[in-house]
mmCIF file of C-alpha atoms in Angstrom:
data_model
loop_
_atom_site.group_PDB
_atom_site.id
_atom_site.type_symbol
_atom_site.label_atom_id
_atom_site.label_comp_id
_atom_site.label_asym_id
_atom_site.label_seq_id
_atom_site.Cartn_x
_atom_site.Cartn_y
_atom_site.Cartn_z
ATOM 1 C CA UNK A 1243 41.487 -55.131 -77.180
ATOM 2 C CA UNK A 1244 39.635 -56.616 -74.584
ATOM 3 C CA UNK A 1245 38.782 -54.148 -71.216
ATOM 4 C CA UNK A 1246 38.070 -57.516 -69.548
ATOM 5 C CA UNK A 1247 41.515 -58.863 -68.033
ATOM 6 C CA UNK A 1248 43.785 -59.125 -64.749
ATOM 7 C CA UNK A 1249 45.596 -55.800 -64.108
ATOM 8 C CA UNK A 1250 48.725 -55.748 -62.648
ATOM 9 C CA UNK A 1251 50.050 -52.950 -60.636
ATOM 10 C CA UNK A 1252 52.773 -54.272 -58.764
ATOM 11 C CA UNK A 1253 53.098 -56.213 -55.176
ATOM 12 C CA UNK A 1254 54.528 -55.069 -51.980
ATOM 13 C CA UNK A 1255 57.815 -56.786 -52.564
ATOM 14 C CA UNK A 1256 57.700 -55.447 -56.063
ATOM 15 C CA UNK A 1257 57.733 -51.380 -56.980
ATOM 16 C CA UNK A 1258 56.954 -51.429 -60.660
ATOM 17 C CA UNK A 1259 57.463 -48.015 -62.915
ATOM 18 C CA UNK A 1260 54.597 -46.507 -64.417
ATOM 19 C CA UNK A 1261 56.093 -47.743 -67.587
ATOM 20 C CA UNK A 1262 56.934 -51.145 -66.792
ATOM 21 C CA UNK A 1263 53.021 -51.562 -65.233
ATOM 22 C CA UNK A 1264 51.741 -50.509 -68.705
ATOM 23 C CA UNK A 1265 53.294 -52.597 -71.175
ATOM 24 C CA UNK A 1266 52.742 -55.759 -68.408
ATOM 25 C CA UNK A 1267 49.019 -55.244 -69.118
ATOM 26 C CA UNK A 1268 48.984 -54.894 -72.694
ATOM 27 C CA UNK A 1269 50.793 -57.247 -72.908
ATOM 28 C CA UNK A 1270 48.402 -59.579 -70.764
ATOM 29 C CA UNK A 1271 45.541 -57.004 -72.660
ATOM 30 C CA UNK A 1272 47.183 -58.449 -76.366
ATOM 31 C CA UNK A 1273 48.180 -61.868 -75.362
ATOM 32 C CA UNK A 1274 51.682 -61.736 -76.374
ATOM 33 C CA UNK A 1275 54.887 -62.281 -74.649
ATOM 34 C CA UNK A 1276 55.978 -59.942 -72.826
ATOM 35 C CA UNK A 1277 59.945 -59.654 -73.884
ATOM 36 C CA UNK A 1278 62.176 -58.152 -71.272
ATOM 37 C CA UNK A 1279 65.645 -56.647 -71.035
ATOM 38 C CA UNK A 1280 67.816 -54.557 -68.983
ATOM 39 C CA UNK A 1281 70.892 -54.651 -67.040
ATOM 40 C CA UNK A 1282 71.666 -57.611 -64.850
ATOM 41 C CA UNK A 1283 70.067 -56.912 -61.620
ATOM 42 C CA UNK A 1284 67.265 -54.871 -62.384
ATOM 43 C CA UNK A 1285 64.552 -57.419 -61.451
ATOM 44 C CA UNK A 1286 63.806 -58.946 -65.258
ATOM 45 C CA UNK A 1287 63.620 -62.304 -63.747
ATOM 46 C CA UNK A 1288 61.595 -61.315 -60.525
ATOM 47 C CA UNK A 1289 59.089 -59.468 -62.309
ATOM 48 C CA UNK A 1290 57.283 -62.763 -63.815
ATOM 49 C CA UNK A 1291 57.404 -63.689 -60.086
ATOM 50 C CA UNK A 1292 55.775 -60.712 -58.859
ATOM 51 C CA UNK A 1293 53.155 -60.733 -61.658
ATOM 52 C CA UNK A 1294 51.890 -64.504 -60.492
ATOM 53 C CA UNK A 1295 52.062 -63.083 -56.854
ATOM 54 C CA UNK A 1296 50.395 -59.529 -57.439
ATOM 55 C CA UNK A 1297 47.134 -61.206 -60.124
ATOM 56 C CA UNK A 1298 47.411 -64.923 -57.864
ATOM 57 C CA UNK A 1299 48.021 -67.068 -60.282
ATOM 58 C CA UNK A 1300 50.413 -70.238 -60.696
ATOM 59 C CA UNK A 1301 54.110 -69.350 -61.937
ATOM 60 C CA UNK A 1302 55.586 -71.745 -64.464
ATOM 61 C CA UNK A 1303 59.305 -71.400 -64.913
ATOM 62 C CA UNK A 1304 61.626 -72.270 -68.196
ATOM 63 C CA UNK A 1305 65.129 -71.597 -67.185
ATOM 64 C CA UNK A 1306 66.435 -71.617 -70.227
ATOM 65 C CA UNK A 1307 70.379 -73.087 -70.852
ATOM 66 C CA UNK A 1308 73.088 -72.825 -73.591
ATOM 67 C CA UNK A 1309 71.731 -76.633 -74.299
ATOM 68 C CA UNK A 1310 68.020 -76.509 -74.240
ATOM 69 C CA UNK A 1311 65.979 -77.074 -77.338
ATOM 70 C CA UNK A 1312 62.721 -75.846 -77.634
ATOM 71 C CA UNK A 1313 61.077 -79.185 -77.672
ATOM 72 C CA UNK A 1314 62.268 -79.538 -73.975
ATOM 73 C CA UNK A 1315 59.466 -77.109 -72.987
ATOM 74 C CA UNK A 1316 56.966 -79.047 -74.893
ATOM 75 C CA UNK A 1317 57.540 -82.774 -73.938
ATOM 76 C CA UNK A 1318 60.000 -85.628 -73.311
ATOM 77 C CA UNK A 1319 60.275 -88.906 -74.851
ATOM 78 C CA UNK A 1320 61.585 -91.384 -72.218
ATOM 79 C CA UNK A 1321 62.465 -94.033 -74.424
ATOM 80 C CA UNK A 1322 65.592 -94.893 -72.194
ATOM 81 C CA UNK A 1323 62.768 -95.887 -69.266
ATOM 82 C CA UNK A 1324 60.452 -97.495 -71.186
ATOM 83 C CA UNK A 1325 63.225 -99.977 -72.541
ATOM 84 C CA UNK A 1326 64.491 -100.549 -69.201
ATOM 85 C CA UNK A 1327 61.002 -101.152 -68.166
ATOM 86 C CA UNK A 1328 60.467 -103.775 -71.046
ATOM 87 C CA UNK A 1329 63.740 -105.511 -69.939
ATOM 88 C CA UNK A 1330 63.062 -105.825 -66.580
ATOM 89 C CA UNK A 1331 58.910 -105.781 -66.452
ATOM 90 C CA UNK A 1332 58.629 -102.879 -63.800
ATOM 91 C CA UNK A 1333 56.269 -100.648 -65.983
ATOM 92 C CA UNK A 1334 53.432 -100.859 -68.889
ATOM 93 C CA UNK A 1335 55.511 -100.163 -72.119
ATOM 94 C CA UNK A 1336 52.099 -101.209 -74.045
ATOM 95 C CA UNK A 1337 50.659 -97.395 -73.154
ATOM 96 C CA UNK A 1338 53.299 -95.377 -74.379
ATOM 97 C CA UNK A 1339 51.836 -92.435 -72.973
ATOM 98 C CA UNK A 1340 53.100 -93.594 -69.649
ATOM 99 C CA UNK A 1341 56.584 -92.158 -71.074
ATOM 100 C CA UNK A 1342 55.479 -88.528 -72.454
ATOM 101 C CA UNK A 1343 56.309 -85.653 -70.113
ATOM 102 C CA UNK A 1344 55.253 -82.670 -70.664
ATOM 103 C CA UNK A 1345 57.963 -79.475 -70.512
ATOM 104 C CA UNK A 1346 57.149 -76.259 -68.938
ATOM 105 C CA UNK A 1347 55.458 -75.037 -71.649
ATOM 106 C CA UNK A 1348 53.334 -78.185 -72.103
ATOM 107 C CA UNK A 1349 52.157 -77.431 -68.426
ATOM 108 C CA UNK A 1350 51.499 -74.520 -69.308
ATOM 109 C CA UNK A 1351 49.301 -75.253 -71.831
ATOM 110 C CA UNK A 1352 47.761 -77.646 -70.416
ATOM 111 C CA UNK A 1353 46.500 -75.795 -66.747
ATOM 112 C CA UNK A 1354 42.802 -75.361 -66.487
ATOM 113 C CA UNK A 1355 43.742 -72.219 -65.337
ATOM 114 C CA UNK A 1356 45.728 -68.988 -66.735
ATOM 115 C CA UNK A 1357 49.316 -69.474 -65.266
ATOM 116 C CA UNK A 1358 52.081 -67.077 -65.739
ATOM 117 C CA UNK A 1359 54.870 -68.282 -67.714
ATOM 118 C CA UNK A 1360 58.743 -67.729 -67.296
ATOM 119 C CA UNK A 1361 60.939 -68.259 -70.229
ATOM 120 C CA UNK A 1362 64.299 -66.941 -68.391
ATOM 121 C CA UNK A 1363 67.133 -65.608 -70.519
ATOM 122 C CA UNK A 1364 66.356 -66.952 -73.915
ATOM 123 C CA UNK A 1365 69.328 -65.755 -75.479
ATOM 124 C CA UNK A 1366 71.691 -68.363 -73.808
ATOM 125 C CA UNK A 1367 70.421 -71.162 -76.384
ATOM 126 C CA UNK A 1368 70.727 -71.070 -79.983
ATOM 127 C CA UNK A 1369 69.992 -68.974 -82.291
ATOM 128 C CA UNK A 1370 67.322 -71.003 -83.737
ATOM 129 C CA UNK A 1371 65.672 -71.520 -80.078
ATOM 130 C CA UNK A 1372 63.578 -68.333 -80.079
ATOM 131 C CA UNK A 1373 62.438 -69.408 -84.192
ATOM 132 C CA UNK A 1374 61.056 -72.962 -82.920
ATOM 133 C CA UNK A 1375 59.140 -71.388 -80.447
ATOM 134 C CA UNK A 1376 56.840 -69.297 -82.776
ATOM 135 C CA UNK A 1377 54.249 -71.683 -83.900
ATOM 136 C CA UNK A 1378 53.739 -72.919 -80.464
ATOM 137 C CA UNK A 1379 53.171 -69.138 -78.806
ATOM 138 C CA UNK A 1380 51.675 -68.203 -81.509
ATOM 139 C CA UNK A 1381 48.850 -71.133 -81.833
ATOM 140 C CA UNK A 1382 49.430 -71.992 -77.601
ATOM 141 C CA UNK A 1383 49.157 -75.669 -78.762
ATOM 142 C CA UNK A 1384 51.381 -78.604 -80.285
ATOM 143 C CA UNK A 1385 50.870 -81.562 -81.649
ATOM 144 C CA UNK A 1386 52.677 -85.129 -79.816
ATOM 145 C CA UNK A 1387 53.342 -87.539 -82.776
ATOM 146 C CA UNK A 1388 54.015 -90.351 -80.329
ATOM 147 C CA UNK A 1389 50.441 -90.565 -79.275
ATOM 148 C CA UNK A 1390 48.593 -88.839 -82.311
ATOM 149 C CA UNK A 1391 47.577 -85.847 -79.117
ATOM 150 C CA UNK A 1392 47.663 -81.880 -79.404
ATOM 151 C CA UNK A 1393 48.080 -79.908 -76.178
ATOM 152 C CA UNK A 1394 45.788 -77.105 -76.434
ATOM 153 C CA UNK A 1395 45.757 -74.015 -73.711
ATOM 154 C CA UNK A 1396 42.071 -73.798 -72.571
ATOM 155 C CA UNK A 1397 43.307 -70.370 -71.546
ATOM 156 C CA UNK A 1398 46.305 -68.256 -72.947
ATOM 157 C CA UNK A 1399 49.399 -68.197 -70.421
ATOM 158 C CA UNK A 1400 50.681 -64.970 -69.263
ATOM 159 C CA UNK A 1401 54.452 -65.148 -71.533
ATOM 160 C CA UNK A 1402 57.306 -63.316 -69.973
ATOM 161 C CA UNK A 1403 60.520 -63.571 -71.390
ATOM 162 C CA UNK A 1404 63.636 -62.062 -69.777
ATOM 163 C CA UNK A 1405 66.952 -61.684 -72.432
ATOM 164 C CA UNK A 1406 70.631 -60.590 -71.526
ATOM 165 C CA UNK A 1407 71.064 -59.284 -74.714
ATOM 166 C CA UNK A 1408 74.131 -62.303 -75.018
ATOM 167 C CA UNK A 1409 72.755 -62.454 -78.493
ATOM 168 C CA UNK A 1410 70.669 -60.869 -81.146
ATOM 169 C CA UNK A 1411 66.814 -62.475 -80.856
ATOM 170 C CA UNK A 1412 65.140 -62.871 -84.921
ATOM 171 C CA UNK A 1413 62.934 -59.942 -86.031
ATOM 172 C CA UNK A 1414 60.152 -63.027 -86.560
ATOM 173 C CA UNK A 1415 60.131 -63.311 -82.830
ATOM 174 C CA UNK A 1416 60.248 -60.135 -81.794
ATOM 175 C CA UNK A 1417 57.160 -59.353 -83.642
ATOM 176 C CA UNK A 1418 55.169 -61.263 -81.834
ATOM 177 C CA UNK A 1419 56.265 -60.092 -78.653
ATOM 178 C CA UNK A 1420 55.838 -56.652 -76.471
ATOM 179 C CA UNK A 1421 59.157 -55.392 -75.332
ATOM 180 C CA UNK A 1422 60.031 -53.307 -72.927
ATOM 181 C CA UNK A 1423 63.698 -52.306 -71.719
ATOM 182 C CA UNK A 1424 63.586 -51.858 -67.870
ATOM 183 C CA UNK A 1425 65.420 -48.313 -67.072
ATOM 184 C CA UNK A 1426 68.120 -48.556 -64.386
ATOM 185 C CA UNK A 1427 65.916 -47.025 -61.464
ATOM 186 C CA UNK A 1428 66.023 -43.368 -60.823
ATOM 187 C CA UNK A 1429 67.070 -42.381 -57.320
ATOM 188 C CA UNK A 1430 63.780 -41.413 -55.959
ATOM 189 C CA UNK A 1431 62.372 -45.203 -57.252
ATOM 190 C CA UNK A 1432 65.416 -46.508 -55.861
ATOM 191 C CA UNK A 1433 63.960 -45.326 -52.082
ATOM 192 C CA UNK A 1434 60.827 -46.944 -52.430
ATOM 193 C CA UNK A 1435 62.134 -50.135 -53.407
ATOM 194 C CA UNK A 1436 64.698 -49.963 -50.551
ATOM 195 C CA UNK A 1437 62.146 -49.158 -48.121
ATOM 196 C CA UNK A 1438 60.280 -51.970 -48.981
ATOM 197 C CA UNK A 1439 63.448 -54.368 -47.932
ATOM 198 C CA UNK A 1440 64.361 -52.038 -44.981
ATOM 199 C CA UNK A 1441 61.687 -50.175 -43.838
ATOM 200 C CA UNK A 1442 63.028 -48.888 -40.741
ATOM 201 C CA UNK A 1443 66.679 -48.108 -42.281
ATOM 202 C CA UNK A 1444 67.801 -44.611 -41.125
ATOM 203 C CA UNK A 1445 67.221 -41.900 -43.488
ATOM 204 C CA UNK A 1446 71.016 -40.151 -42.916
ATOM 205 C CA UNK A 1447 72.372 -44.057 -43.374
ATOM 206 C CA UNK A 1448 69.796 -44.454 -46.585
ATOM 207 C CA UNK A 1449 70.979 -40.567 -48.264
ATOM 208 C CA UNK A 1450 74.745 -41.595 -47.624
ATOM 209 C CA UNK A 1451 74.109 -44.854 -49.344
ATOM 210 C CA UNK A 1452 72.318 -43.669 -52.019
ATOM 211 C CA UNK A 1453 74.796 -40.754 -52.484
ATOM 212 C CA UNK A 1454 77.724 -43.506 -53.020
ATOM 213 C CA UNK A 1455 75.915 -46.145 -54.792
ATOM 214 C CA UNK A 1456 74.997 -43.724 -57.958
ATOM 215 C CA UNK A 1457 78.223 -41.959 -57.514
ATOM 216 C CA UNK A 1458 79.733 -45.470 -58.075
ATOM 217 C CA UNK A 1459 77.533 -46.162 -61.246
ATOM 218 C CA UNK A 1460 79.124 -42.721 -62.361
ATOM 219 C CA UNK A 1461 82.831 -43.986 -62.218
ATOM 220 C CA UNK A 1462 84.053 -44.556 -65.962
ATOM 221 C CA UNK A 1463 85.733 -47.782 -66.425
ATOM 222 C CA UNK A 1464 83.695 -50.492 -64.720
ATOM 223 C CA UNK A 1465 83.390 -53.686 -66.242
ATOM 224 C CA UNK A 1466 80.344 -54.326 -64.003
ATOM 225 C CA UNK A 1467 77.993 -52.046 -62.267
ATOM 226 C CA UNK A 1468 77.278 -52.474 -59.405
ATOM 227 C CA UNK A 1469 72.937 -53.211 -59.663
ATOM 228 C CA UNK A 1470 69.992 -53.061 -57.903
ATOM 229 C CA UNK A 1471 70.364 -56.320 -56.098
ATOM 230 C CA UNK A 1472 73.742 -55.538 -55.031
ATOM 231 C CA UNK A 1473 72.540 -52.498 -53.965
ATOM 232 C CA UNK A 1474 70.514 -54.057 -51.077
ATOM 233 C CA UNK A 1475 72.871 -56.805 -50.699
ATOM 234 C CA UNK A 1476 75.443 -53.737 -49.614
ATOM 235 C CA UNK A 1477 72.998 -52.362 -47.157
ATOM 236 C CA UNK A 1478 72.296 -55.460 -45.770
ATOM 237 C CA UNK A 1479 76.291 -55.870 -44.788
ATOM 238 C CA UNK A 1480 76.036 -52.091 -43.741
ATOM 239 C CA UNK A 1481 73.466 -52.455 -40.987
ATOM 240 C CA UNK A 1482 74.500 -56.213 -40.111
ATOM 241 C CA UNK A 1483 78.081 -54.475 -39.583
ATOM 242 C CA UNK A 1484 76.795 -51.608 -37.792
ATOM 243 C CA UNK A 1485 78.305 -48.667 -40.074
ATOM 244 C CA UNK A 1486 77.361 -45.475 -39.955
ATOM 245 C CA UNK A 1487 76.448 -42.670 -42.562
ATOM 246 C CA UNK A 1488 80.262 -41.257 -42.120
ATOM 247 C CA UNK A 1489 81.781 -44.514 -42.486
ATOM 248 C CA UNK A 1490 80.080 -45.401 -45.543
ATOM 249 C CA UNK A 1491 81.317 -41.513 -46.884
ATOM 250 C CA UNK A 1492 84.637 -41.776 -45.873
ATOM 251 C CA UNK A 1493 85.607 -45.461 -46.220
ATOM 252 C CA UNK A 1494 82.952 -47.290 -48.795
ATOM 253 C CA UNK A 1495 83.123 -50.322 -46.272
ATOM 254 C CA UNK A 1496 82.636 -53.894 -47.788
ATOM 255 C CA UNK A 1497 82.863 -52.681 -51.106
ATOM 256 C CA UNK A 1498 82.985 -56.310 -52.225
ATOM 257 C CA UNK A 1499 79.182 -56.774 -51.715
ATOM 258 C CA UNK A 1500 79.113 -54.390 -54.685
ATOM 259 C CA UNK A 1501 82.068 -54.575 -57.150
ATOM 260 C CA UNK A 1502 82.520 -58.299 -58.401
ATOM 261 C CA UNK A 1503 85.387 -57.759 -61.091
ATOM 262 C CA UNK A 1504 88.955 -57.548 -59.977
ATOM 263 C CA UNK A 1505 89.513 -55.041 -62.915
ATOM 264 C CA UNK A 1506 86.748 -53.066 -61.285
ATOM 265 C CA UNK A 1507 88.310 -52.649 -57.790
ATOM 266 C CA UNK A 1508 91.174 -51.635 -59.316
ATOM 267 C CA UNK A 1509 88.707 -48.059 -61.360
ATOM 268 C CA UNK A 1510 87.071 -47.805 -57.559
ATOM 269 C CA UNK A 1511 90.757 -47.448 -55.531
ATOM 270 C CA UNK A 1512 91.650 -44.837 -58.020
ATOM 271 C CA UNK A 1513 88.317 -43.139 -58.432
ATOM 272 C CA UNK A 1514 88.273 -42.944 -54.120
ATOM 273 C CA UNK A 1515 91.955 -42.007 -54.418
ATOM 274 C CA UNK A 1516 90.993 -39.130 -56.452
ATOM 275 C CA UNK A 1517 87.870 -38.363 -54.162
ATOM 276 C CA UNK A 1518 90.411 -39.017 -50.789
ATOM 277 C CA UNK A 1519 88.704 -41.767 -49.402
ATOM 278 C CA UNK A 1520 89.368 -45.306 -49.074
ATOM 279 C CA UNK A 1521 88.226 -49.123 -49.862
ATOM 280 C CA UNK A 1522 87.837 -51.404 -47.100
ATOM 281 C CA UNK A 1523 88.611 -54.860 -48.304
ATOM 282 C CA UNK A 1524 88.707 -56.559 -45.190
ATOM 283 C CA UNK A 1525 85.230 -57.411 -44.870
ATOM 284 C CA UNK A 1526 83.421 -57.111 -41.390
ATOM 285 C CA UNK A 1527 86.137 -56.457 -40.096
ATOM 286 C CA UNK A 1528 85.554 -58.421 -36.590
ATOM 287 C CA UNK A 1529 82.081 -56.078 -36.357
ATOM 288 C CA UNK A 1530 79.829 -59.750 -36.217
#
């Protein structure tokens, strides 16, 4: 293992674990993929983000979808345009390579510089998507039968992959990635990455918050957690509506900016009913 590489140890918008910073670099260290999971929320997706931002590199993103083939990241065929250029004489169908487009992962590949690479949630194609992917991130090139080309990376791409665990990934793939399985964030981790969206929030206000927010995640029953990003999305509606640390004890105001399942309202208005407080569902309540 190289000594010689990029290290990454988290932005200012990003508060990494000691853990998570680890396995990024050797995983950059290795040059494998760097597979991802965790609950919904817990910055999977924003982490390839923060890892172009933090080493200042280009970010290359594969949003993966229940219909994409792997061959999509590599290149496109536009038949369909060069025919309706030889009908109507609006292009040069004699140089077919006019009509190749390369996929995300053909950019990739094809950067004179190391990029950072974003396959997001690659468990919402088929099964077989991860499979057809192992030649090409294992060799980081492919060959383009149209033209008789291979895209080669001059450099290897910094892989992350992000998975909702939707469905099982093959034990081929997975051994040629690192994993890592991003904790839900203990409280004390939880302030620093809430001071980095609200730096000036009021520490009775952020202990109150904090308080009910893990108390919440406590609650048997929920469908849905409520998550990191709903977690600032809450505070956000908390200082915008001008609540204070009692409010938030006694009331739980604008729950809905953390509990997004009908089912799950219903656990919260019995878990406060047992506690003796109460869910405000009328949202702002005239406070804007």
């Amino acid at each position: 293992m190289s000594a010689d590489f990029d290290r990454f140890t988290g932005t200012d918008k990003y508060i990494v674990s000691p853990e998570l910073k680890d396995v990024v670099n050797v995983s950059i260290a290795l040059g494998r993929p760097l597979l991802v999971k965790g609950e919904p929320g817990t910055g999977k997706t924003l982490l390839a983000h923060n890892i172009a931002r933090g080493l200042g590199k280009k970010l290359i993103v594969w949003n993966v979808k229940s219909t994409t083939k792997a061959k999509d990241g590599l290149y496109v065929y536009d038949t369909v345009q060069r025919l309706n250029d030889s009908r109507f004489g609006t292009g040069d169908v004699s140089d077919i390579k006019n009509y190749i487009h390369l996929g995300q992962l053909g950019r990739a590949f094809s950067q004179s510089q190391d990029v950072v690479l974003l396959i997001d949630e690659v468990d919402k194609a088929d099964i077989e998507f991860p499979n057809d992917l192992l030649n090409e991130l294992d060799e980081m090139s492919f060959h383009i039968p149209e033209t008789d080309e291979t895209v080669s990376a001059a450099t290897r791409p910094i892989v992350v992959i992000t998975s909702n665990s939707e469905k099982e990934l093959p034990d081929a793939f997975l051994r040629r990635c690192v994993f890592h399985y991003i904790e839900f964030p203990e409280e004390e981790l939880m302030r620093r990455i809430v001071g980095v969206h609200f730096p000036e929030l009021a520490e009775k206000l952020l202990k109150e918050v904090l308080k009910r927010f893990y108390w919440l995640r406590q609650i048997e029953g929920f469908r849905k957690k409520p998550s990191t990003s709903e977690l600032l999305d809450w505070i956000q509606a908390l200082v915008a509506g001008g609540m204070d640390p009692g409010q938030v004890a006694k009331e739980l105001p604008f729950a809905g900016a953390l509990i997004k399942k009908e089912q799950d309202l219903e656990v919260l208005d019995a878990a406060l009913s047992r506690a003796g407080g109460t869910v405000n569902r009328m949202g702002l309540r005239g406070r804007f």
